[in-house]
CSV table of C-alpha atoms in Angstrom, one decimal:
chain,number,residue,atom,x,y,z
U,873,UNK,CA,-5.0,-0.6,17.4
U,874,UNK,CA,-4.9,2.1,14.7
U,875,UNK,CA,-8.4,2.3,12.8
U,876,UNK,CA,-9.3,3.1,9.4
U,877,UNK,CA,-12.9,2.8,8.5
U,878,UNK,CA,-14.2,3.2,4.7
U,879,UNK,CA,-18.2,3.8,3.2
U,880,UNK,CA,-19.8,2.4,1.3
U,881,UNK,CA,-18.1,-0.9,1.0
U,882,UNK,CA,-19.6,-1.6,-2.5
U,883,UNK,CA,-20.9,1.1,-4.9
U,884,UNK,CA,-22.4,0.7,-8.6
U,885,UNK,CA,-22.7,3.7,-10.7
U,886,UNK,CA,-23.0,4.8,-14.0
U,887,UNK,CA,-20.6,6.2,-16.6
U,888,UNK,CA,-20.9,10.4,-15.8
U,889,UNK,CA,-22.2,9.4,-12.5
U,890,UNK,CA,-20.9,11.4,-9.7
U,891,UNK,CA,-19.7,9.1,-6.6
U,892,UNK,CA,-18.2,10.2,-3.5
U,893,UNK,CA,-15.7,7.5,-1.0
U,894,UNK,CA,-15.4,8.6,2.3
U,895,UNK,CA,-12.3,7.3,4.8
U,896,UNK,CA,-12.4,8.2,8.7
U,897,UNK,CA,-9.2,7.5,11.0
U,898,UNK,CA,-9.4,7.6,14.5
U,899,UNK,CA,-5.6,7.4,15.2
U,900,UNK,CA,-5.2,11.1,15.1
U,901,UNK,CA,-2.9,10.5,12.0
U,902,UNK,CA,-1.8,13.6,10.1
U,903,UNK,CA,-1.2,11.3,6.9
U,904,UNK,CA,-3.7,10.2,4.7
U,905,UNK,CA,-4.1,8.6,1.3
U,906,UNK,CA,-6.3,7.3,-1.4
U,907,UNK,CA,-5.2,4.2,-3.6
U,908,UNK,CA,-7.0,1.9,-6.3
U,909,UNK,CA,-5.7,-1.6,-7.0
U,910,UNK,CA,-6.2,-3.3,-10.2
U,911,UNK,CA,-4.5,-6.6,-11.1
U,912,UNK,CA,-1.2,-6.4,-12.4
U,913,UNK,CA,-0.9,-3.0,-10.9
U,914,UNK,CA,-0.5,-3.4,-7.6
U,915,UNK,CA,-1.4,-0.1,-5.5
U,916,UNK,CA,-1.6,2.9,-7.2
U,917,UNK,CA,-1.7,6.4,-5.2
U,918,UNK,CA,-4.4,8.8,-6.4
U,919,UNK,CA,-4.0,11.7,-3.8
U,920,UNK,CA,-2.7,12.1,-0.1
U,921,UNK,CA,-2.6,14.6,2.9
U,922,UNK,CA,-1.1,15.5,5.7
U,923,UNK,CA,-3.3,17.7,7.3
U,924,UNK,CA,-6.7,19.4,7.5
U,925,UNK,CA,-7.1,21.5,4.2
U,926,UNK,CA,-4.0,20.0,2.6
U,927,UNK,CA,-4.2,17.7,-0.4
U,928,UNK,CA,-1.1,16.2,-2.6
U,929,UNK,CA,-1.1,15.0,-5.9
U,930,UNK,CA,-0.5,11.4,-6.5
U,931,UNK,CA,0.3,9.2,-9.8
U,932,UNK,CA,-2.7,8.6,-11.1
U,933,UNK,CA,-4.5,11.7,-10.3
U,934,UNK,CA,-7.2,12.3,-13.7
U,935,UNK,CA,-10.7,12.1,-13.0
U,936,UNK,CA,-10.5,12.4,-9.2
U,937,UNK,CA,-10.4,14.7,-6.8
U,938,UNK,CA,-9.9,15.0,-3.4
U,939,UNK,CA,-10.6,16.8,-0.1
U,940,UNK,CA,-9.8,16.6,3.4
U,941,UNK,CA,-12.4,18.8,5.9
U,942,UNK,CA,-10.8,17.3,8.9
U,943,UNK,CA,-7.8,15.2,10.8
U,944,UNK,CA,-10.4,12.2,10.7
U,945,UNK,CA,-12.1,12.7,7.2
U,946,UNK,CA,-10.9,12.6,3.5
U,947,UNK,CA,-13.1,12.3,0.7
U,948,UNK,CA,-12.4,11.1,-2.6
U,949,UNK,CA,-14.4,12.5,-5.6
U,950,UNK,CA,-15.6,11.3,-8.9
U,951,UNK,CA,-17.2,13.6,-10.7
U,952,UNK,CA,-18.1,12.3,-13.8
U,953,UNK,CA,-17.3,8.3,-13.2
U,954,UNK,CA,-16.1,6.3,-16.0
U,955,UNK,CA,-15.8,2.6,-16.4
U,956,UNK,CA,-11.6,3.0,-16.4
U,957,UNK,CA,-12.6,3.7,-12.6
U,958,UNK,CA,-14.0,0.4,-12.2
U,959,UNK,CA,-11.4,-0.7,-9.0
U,960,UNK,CA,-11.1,-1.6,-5.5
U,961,UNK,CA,-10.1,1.7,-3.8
U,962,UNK,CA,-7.9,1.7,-0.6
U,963,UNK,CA,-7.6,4.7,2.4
U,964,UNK,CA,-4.7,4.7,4.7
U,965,UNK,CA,-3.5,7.0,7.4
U,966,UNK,CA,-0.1,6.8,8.7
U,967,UNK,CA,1.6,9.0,11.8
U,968,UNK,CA,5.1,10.0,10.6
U,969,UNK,CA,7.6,10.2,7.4
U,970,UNK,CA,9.0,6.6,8.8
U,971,UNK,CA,5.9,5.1,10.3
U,972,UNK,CA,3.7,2.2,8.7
U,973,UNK,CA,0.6,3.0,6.8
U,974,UNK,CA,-2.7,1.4,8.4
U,975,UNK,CA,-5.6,0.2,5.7
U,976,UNK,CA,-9.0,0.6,5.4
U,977,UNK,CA,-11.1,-2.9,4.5
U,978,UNK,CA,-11.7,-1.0,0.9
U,979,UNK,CA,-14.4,0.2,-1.1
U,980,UNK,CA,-15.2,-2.3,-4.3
U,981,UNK,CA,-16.4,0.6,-6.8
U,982,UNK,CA,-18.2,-0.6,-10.6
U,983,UNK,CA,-19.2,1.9,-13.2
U,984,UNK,CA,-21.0,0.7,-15.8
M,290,UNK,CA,10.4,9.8,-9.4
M,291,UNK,CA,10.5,7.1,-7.1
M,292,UNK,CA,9.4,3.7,-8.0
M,293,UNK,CA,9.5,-0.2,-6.8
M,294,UNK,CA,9.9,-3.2,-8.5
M,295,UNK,CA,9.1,-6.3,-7.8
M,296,UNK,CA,9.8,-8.9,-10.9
M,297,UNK,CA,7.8,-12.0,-9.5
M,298,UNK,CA,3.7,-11.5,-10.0
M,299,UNK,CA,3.5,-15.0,-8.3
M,300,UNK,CA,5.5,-17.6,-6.7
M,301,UNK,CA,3.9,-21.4,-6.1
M,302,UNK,CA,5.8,-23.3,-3.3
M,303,UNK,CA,5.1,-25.9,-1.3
M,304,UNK,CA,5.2,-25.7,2.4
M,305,UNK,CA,8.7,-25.8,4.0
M,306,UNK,CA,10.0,-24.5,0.7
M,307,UNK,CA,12.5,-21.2,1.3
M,308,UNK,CA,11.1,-18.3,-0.1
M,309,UNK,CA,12.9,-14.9,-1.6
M,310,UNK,CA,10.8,-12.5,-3.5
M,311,UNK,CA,12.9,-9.7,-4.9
M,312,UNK,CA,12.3,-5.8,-4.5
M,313,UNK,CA,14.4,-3.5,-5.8
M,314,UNK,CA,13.7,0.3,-5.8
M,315,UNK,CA,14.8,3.6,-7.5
M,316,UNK,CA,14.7,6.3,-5.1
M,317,UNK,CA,17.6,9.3,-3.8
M,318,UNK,CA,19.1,9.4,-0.5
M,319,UNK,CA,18.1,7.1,2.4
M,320,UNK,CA,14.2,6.0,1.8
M,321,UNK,CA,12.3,4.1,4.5
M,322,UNK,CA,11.3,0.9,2.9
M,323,UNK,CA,8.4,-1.3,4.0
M,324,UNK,CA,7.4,-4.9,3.1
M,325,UNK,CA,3.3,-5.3,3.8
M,326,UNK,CA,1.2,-8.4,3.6
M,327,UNK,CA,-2.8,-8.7,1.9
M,328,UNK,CA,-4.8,-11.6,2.8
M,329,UNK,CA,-7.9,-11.8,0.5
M,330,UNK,CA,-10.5,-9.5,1.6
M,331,UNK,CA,-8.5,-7.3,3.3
M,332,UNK,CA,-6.6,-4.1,3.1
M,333,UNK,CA,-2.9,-4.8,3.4
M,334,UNK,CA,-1.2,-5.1,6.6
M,335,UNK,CA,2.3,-3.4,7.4
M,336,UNK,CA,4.9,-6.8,8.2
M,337,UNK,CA,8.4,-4.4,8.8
M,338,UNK,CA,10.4,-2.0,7.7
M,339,UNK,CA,14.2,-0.6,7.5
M,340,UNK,CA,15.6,3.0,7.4
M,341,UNK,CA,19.2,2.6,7.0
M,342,UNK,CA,21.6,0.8,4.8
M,343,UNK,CA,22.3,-3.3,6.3
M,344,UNK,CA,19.3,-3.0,8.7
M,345,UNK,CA,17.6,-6.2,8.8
M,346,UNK,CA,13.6,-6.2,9.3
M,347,UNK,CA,11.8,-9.1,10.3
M,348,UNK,CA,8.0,-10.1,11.5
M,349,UNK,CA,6.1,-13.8,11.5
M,350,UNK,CA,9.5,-15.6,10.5
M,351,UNK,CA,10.1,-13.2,7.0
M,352,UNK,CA,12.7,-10.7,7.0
M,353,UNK,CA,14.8,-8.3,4.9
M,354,UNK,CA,18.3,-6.2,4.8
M,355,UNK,CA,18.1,-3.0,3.0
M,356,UNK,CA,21.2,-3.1,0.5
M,357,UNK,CA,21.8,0.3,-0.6
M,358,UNK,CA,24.4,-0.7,-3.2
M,359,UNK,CA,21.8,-2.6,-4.7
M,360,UNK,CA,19.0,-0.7,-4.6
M,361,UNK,CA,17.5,-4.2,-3.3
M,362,UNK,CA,15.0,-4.7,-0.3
M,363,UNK,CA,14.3,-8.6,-0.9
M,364,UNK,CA,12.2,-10.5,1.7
M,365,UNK,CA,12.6,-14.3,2.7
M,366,UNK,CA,11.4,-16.9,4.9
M,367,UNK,CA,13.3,-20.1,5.3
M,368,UNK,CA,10.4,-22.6,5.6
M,369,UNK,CA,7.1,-21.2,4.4
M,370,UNK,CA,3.5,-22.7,5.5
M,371,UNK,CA,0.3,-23.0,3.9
M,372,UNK,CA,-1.1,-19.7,5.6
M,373,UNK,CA,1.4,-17.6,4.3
M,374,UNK,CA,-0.3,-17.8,1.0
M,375,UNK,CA,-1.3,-13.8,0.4
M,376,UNK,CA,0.2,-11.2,-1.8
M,377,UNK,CA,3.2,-9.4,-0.7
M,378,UNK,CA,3.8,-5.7,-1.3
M,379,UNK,CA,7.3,-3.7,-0.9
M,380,UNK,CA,7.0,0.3,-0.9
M,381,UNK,CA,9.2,3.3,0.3
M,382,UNK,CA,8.8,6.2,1.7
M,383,UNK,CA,11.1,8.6,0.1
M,384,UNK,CA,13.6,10.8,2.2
M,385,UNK,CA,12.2,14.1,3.6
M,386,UNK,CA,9.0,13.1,2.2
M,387,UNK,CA,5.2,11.9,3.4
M,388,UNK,CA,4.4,9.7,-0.1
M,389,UNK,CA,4.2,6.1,-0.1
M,390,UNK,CA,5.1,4.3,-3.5
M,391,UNK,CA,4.0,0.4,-3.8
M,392,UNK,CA,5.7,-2.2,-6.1
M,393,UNK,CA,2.9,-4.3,-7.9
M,394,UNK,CA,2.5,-6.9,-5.6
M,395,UNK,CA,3.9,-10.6,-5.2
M,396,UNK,CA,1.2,-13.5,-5.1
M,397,UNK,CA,2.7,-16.5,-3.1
M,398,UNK,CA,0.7,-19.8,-3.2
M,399,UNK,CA,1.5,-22.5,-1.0
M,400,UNK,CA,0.5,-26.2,-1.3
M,401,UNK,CA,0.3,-28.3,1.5
């Protein structure tokens, strides 16, 4: 069973706060991707990778940034949070163009 | 770009009741197109996909035929139960590519 693993699980910051989310896969996936979900919207892809070193820009890319050190790790960065941020952020890995993404449990994120 | 639509935010039925919510996408060639299930709590969970025009997915009783001419990826289930209440997500992967686009998400209730 394909695992995605997501810390913290709940974070409260404050508006210019700086706030890292951090997404391990153990699959040995070469695809990864970070998404918020806010009602009405659905999923929304911020960035995604597929590979070490390698980061793609997604939809609603402003005000984050991304990084991926390893095969396991990507790291989503906000460096100056605001309360438009305020949303329950999603990682997924995924092993091919055709294959099915596998999900974190999310990370529930409030700035205040 | 590519995009998914899915015109139903929620659909209330009662169990045994047939379900079809609709999915209809905008994207060239031959995407891969995916229908995934989120129970609350949870990340979503991948349900099936297609990769071809008049391939028929299916999982847990739902399924779906990719209609090319229509643009149209629509799942149903012919007698729903009370634990299939969740929201239901369609996406595609688009052709020669690694990113995943989401529609906004059905939310199916179902009263016993």
């Amino acid at each position: 069973e394909a695992a995605v693993t997501q810390s913290p699980r709940n974070k409260v910051t404050v508006t210019g706060g700086n706030v890292t989310l951090s997404c391990r896969q153990t699959n040995s996936h070469n695809y990864m991707y970070w998404y918020r979900q806010d009602t009405g919207h659905g999923l929304r892809l911020i960035h995604y990778s597929y590979g070490a070193g390698n980061l793609q820009i997604g939809d609603v890319p402003d005000g984050y940034k991304a990084t991926r050190t390893t095969q396991e790790d990507f790291f989503l960065l906000l460096e100056l949070a605001s309360p438009s941020q305020t949303s329950l952020y999603f990682c997924a890995s995924r092993g091919g163009d055709y294959a099915e993404q596998f999900f974190g449990p999310g990370t529930r994120l409030t700035v205040l | 770009g590519d995009s998914v639509t899915q015109t139903e935010g929620q659909v209330a039925l009662s169990e045994e009741d047939f379900l079809t919510i609709h999915c209809n996408y905008s994207a060239s060639g031959y995407p891969a197109l995916f229908w995934y299930v989120q129970y609350p709590g949870e990340g979503p969970q991948f349900l099936f996909r297609a990769s071809r025009d008049k391939e028929k997915g299916s999982s847990r009783g739902f399924e779906a035929t990719y209609n090319k001419e229509a643009t149209s990826f629509h799942l149903q289930k012919a007698s729903v139960q009370e634990s299939d209440s969740a929201v239901y997500y369609c996406a595609l992967s688009g052709t020669g590519g690694y990113k995943v686009v989401f529609g906004s998400g059905t939310r199916l209730l179902v009263s016993p």
